[in-house]
Short mmCIF file of C-alpha atoms and ligand atoms in Angstrom, two decimals:
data_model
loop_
_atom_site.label_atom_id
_atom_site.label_comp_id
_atom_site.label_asym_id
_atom_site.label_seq_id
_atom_site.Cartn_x
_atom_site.Cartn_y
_atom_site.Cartn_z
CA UNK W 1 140.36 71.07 98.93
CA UNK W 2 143.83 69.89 98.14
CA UNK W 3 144.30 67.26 95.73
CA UNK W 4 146.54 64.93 97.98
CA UNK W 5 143.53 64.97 100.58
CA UNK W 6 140.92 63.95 97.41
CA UNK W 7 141.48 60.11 98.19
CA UNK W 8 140.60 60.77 102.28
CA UNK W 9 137.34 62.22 100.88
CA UNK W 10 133.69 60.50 101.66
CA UNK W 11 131.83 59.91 97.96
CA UNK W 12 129.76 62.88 98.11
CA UNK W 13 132.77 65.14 98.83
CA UNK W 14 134.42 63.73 95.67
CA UNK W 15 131.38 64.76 93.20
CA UNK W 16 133.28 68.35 93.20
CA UNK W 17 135.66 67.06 90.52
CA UNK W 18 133.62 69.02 87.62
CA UNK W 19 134.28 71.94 89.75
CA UNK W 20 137.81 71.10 90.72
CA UNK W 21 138.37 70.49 86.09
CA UNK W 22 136.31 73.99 86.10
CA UNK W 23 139.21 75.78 87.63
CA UNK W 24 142.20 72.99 87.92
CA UNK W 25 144.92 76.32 86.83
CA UNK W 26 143.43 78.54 89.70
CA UNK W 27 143.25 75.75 92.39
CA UNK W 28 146.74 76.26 93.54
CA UNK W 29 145.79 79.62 95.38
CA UNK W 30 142.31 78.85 96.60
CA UNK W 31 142.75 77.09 99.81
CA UNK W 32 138.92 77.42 100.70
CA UNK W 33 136.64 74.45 100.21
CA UNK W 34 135.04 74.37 96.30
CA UNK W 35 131.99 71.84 96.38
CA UNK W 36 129.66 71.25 94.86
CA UNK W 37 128.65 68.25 97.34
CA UNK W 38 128.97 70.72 100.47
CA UNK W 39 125.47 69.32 102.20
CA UNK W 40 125.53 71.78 104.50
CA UNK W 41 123.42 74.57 101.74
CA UNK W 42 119.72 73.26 101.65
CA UNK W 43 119.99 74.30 98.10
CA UNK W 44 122.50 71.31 97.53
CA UNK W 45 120.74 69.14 99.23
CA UNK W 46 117.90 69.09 97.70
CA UNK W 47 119.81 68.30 94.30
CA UNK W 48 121.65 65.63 96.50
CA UNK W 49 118.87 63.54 97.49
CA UNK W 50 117.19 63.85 93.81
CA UNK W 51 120.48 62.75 92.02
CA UNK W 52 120.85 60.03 94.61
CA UNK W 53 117.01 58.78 93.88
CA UNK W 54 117.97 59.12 90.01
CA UNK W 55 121.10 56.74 90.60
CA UNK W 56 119.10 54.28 91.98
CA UNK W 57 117.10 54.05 89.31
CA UNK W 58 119.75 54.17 86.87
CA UNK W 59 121.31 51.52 88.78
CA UNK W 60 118.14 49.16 89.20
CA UNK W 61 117.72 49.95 85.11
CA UNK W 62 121.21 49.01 84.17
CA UNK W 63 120.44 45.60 86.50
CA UNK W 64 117.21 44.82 84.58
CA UNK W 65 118.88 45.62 81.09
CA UNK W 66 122.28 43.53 82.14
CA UNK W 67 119.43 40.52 83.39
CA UNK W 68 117.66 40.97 80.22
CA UNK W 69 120.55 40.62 77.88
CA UNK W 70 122.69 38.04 79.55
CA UNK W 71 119.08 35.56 79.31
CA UNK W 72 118.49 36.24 76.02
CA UNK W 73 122.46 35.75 74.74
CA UNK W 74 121.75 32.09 77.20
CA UNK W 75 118.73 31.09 76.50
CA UNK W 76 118.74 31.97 72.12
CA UNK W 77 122.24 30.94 71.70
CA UNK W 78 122.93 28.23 68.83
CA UNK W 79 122.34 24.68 69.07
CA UNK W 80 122.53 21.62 67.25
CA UNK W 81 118.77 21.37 66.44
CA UNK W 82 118.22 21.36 62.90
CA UNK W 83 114.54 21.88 63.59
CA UNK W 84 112.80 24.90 61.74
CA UNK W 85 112.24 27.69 64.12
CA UNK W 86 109.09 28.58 65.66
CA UNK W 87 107.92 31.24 63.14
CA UNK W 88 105.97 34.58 64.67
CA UNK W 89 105.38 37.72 64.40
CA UNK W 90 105.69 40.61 66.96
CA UNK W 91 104.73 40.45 70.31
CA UNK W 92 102.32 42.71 71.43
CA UNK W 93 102.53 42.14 75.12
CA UNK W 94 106.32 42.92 75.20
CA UNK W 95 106.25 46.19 72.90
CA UNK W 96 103.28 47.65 75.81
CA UNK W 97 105.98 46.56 77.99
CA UNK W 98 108.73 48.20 76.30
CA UNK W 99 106.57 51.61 75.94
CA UNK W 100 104.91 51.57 79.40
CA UNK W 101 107.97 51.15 81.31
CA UNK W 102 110.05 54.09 80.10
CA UNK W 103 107.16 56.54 80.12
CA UNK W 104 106.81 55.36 83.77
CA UNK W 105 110.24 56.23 84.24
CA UNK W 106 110.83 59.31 82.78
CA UNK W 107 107.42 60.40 84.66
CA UNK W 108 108.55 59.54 87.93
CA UNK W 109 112.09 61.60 86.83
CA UNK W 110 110.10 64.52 85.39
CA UNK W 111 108.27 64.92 88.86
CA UNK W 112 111.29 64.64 90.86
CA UNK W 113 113.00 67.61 88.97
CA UNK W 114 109.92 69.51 88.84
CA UNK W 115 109.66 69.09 92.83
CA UNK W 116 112.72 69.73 93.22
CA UNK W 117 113.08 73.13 90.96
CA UNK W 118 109.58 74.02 92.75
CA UNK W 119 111.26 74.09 96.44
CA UNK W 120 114.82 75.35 95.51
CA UNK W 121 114.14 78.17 93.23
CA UNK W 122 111.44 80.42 95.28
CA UNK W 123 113.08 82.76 97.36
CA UNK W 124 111.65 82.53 100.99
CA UNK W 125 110.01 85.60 102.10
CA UNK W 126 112.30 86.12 104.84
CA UNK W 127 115.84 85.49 103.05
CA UNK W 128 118.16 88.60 102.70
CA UNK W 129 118.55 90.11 99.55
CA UNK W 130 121.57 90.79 97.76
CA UNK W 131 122.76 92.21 94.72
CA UNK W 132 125.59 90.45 92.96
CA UNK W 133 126.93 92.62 89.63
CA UNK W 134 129.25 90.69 86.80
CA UNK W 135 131.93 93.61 85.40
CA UNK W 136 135.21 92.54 83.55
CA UNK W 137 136.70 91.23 86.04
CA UNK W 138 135.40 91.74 89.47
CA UNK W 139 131.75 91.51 91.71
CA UNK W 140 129.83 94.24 93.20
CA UNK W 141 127.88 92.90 96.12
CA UNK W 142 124.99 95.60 97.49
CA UNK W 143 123.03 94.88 100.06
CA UNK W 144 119.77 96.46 99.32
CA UNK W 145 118.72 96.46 102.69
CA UNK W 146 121.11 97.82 104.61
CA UNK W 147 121.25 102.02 103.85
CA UNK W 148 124.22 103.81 104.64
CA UNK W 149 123.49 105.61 107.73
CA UNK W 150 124.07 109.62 107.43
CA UNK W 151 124.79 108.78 103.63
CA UNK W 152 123.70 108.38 100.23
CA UNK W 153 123.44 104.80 99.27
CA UNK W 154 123.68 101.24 100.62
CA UNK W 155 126.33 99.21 102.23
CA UNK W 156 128.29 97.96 99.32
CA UNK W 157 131.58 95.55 98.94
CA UNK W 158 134.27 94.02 96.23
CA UNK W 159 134.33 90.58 95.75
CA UNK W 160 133.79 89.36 99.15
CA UNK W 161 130.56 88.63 100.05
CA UNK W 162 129.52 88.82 103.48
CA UNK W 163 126.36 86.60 104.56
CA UNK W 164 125.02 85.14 107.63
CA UNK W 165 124.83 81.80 108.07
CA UNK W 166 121.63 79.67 108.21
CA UNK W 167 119.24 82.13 106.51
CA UNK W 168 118.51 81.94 103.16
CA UNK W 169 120.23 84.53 100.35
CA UNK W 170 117.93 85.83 97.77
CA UNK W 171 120.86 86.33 95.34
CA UNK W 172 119.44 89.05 92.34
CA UNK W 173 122.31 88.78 89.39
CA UNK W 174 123.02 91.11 86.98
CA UNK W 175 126.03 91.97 84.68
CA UNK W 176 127.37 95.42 83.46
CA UNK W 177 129.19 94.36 80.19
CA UNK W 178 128.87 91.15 79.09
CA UNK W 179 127.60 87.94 80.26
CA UNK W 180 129.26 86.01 83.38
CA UNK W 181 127.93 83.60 85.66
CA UNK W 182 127.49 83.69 89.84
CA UNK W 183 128.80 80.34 91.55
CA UNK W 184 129.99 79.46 94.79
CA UNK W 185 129.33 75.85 94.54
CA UNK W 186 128.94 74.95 98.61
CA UNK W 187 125.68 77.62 98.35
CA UNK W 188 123.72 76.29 95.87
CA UNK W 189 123.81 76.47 92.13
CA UNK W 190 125.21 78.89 89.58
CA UNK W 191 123.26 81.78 87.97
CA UNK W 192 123.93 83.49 84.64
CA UNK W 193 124.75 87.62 85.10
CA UNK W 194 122.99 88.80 82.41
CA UNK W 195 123.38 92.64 81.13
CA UNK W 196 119.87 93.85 81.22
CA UNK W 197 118.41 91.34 83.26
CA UNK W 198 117.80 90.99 86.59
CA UNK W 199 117.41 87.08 88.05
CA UNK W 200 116.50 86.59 91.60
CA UNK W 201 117.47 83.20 93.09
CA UNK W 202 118.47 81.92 96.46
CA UNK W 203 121.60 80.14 98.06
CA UNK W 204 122.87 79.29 101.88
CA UNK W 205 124.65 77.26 104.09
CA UNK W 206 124.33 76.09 107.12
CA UNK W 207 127.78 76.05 108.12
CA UNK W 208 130.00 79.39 108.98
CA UNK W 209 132.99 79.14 106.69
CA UNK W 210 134.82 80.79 103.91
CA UNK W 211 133.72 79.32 100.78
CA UNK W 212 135.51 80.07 96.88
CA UNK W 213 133.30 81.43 94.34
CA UNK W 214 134.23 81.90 90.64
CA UNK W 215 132.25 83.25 87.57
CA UNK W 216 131.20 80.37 85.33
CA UNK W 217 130.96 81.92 82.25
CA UNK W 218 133.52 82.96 79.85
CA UNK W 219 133.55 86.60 80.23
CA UNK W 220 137.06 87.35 78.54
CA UNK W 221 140.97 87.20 79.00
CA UNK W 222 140.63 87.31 82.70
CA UNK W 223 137.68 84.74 83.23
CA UNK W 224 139.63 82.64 85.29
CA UNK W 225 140.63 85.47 87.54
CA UNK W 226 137.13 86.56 88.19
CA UNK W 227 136.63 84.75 91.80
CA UNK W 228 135.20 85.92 94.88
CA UNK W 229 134.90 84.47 98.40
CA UNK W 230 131.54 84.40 100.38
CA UNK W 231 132.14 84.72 104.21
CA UNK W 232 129.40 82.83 106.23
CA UNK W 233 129.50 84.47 109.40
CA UNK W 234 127.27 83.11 112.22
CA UNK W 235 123.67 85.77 112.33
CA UNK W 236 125.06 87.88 115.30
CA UNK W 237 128.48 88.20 114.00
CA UNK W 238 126.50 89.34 111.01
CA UNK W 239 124.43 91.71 112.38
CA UNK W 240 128.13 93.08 113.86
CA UNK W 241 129.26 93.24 110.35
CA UNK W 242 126.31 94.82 108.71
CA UNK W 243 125.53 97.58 111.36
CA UNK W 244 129.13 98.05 111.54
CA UNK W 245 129.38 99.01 107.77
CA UNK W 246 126.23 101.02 107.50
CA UNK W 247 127.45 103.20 110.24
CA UNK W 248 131.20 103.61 108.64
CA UNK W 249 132.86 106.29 107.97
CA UNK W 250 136.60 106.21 106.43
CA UNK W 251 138.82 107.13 108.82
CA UNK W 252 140.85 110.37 108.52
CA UNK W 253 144.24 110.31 107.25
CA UNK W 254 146.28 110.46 110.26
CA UNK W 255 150.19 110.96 108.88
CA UNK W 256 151.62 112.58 105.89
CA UNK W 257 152.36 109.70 103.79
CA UNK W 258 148.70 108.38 104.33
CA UNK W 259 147.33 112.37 103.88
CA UNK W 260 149.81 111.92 100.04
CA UNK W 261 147.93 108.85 99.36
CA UNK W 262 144.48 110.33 100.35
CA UNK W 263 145.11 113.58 98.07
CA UNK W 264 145.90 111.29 95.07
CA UNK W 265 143.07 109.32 95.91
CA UNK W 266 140.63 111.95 95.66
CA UNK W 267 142.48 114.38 93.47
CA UNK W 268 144.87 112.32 91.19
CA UNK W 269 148.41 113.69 90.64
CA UNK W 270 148.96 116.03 87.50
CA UNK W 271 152.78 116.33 87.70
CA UNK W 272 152.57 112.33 87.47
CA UNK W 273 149.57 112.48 84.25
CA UNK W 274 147.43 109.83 87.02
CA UNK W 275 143.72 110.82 87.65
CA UNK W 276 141.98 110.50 90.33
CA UNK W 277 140.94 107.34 91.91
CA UNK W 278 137.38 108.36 93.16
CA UNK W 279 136.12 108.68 89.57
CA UNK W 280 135.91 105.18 89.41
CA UNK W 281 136.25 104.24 93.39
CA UNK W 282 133.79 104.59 96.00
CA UNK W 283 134.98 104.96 99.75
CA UNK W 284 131.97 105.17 102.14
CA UNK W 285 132.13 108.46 103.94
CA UNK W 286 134.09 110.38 101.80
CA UNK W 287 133.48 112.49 98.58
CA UNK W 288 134.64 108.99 96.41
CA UNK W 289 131.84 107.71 95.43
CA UNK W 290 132.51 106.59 92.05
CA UNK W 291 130.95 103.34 91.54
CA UNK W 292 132.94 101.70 87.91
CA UNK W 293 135.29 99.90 90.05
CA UNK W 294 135.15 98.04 93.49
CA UNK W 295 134.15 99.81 96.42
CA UNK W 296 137.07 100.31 98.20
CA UNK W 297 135.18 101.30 101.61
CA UNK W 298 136.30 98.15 104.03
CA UNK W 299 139.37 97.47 101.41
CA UNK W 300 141.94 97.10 104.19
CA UNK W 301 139.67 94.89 105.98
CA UNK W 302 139.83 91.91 103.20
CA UNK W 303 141.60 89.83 102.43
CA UNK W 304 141.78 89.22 98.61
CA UNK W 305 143.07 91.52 95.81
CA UNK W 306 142.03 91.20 92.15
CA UNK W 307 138.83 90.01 92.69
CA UNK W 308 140.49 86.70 94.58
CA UNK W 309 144.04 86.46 92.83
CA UNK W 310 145.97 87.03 96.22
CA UNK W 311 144.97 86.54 99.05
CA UNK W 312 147.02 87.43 102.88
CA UNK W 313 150.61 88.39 102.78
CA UNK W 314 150.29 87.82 98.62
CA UNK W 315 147.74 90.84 98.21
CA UNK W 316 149.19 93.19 100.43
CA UNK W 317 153.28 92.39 98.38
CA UNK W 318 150.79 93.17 95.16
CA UNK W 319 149.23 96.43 95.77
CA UNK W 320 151.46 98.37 94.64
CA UNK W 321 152.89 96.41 91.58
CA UNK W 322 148.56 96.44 91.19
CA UNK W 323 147.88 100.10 91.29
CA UNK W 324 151.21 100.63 88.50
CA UNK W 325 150.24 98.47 85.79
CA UNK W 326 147.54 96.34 86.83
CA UNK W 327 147.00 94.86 83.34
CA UNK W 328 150.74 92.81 84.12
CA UNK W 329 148.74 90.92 86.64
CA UNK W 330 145.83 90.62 85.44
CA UNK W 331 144.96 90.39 81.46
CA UNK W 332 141.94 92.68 80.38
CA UNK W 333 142.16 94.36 83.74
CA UNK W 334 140.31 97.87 82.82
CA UNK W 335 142.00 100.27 85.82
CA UNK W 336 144.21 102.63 83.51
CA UNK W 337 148.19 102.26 84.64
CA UNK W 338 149.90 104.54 86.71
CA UNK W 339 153.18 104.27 85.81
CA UNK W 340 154.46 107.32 86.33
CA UNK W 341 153.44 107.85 89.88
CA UNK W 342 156.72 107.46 92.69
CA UNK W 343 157.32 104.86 94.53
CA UNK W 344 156.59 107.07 97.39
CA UNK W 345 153.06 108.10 95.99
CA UNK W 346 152.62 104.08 95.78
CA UNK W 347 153.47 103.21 98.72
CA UNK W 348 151.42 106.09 100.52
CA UNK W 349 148.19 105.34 98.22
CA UNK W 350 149.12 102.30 99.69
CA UNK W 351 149.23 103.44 103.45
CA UNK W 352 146.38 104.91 102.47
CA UNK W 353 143.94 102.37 101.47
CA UNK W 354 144.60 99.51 103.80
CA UNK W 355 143.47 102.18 106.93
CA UNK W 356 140.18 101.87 105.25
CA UNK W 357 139.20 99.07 108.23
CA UNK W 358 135.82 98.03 109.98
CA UNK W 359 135.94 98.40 113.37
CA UNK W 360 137.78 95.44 115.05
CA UNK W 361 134.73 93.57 115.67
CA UNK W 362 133.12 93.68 112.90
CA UNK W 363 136.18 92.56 110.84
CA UNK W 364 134.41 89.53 109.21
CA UNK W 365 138.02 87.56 107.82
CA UNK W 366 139.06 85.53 111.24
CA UNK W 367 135.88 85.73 112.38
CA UNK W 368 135.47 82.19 111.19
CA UNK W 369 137.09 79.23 110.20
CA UNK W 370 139.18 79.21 106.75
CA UNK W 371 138.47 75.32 105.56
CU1 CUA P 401 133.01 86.83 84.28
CU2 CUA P 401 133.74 84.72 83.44
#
């Protein structure tokens, strides 16, 4: 959401300013919708239509208090009488009143929230289950499900996660280092990614879309530049993507500069001191299968780089600046420099990597609409 369109916005599109203060310094690049308001994820609305039955009663409470006061300022205020007051004591009937009527209220509120926790938290039998991982700085999305066919393994991707629209996710968080936090505000609510602990929860959305998604805890120096993107694609397109990736293989090199970047890939370069990518890398169908950075399997098939610092024509202009000295980009980034690689060997680990494609149709960016 751009800020110049903010005032065009119905009310519930505006509640996404926490959001929008959350990540104000990032918002420049993220042209996806960030919303928290986004009715189209049961999960929100459920929260929706409890918040808007808690306003109401705010609102009918701040009447009644506003009632209360401006009668008793008018009807107590001085006057000329110099009668003595009426002397009392207390008055039981309006303390019971006073007691009564805010247990009643925070009842009512206490059931709403329990209802409301009771139907969003459950994951449905039926929802698809995903893995989401927390590392300094990145995601690791596995789809538990969904083996590798011929292979070792299950489909897995970097920081874009692939769903399918109108089904609910059973989202299971966990973190490899320290602690960060899983939130794509249109889906549903954000979720702590704990080392050591698993937490199964579920988002979704109705609506096919590309939606931002940002860790929510501070992780580090590159907190900020932890995002991800979850791409809604409609269930068949899904079921395109998902059969598509279990059944990939990474294409052979087909040239010599691409054959140069596949040989540093898998082997490193010794003349230039750089090791070799797979011992951190995986690419589905080949020996790399190292799993301490992003699978790189569909990498020239996204469309972010960084875990969602640039995106399009930005990402591709970065991959090589990336692969030299990453940590110039990206503060804290872990991948060790390669600075003493050519700019040959960079631009053919470059060739290299973006053939790693899913077939045409199953290419989920452009398969739906970027808000
Ligand atoms: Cu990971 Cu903040």
């Amino acid at each position: 959401m751009k800020l110049n369109t903010l005032t065009r916005q119905p009310f519930h599109r505006l509640l996404p300013m926490t959001a929008l203060l959350l990540g104000s310094a990032a918002l420049a690049q993220q042209t996806q919708t960030l919303n928290v308001g986004d009715l189209n994820s049961s999960y929100n609305r459920n929260i929706w239509w409890m918040s808007i039955a808690v306003i109401v009663m705010a609102i009918l409470i701040f009447a009644g208090v506003s009632y209360a006061l401006f009668y008793t300022v008018n009807k107590f205020r001085e006057d000329k009488s110099t009668a003595e007051p009426k002397q009392f004591h207390g008055n039981n009937r309006l303390e019971m009143v006073l007691i009564v009527v805010p247990v009643i209220i925070v009842t009512i509120i206490t059931i709403l929230a329990a209802r409301t926790m009771a139907i969003v938290n459950p994951t449905p039998k039926d929802a698809l289950h995903v893995n989401a991982t927390g590392a300094q700085f990145w995601w690791a999305f596995e789809y538990p499900e969904s083996p590798v066919q011929g292979g070792t393994g299950t489909v897995v991707n970097g920081n874009e996660l692939v769903v399918p629209a109108g089904r609910q996710i059973a989202i299971t968080t966990t973190a490899r280092d320290v602690i960060h936090a899983f939130w794509a505000p249109n889906l549903g609510g954000q979720r702590d990614a704990i080392p050591g602990s698993k937490k199964t929860w579920q988002i979704d959305t109705d609506k096919p879309g590309v939606y931002q998604g940002n860790c929510s805890v501070l992780c580090g120096a590159s907190h900020a530049n932890m995002r991800f993107k979850v791409v809604a694609l409609p269930k068949a397109q899904y079921e395109t993507f998902i059969t598509a990736a279990q059944a990939y293989k990474a294409p052979a090199p087909s040239n010599a500069s691409e054959q140069n970047g596949y040989n540093i890939f898998m082997q490193g370069k010794a003349s230039a001191g750089a090791a070799a990518c797979l011992s951190c890398h995986r690419i589905q169908g080949t020996m790399a299968a190292g799993a301490v950075g992003p699978d790189m399997s569909f990498f020239g098939s996204r469309n972010t780089l960084g875990a969602g610092i640039y995106e399009g024509q930005a990402r591709i202009n970065h991959i090589k600046p990336w692969i030299k000295k990453c940590v110039d980009l990206k503060p804290g980034c872990l991948m060790p420099a390669y600075e003493k690689l050519s700019d040959q060997d960079l631009s053919d680990l470059q060739a290299y990597i973006l053939t790693l494609k899913l077939p045409e149709n199953a290419a989920y960016w452009g398969k739906v609409p970027v808000q």
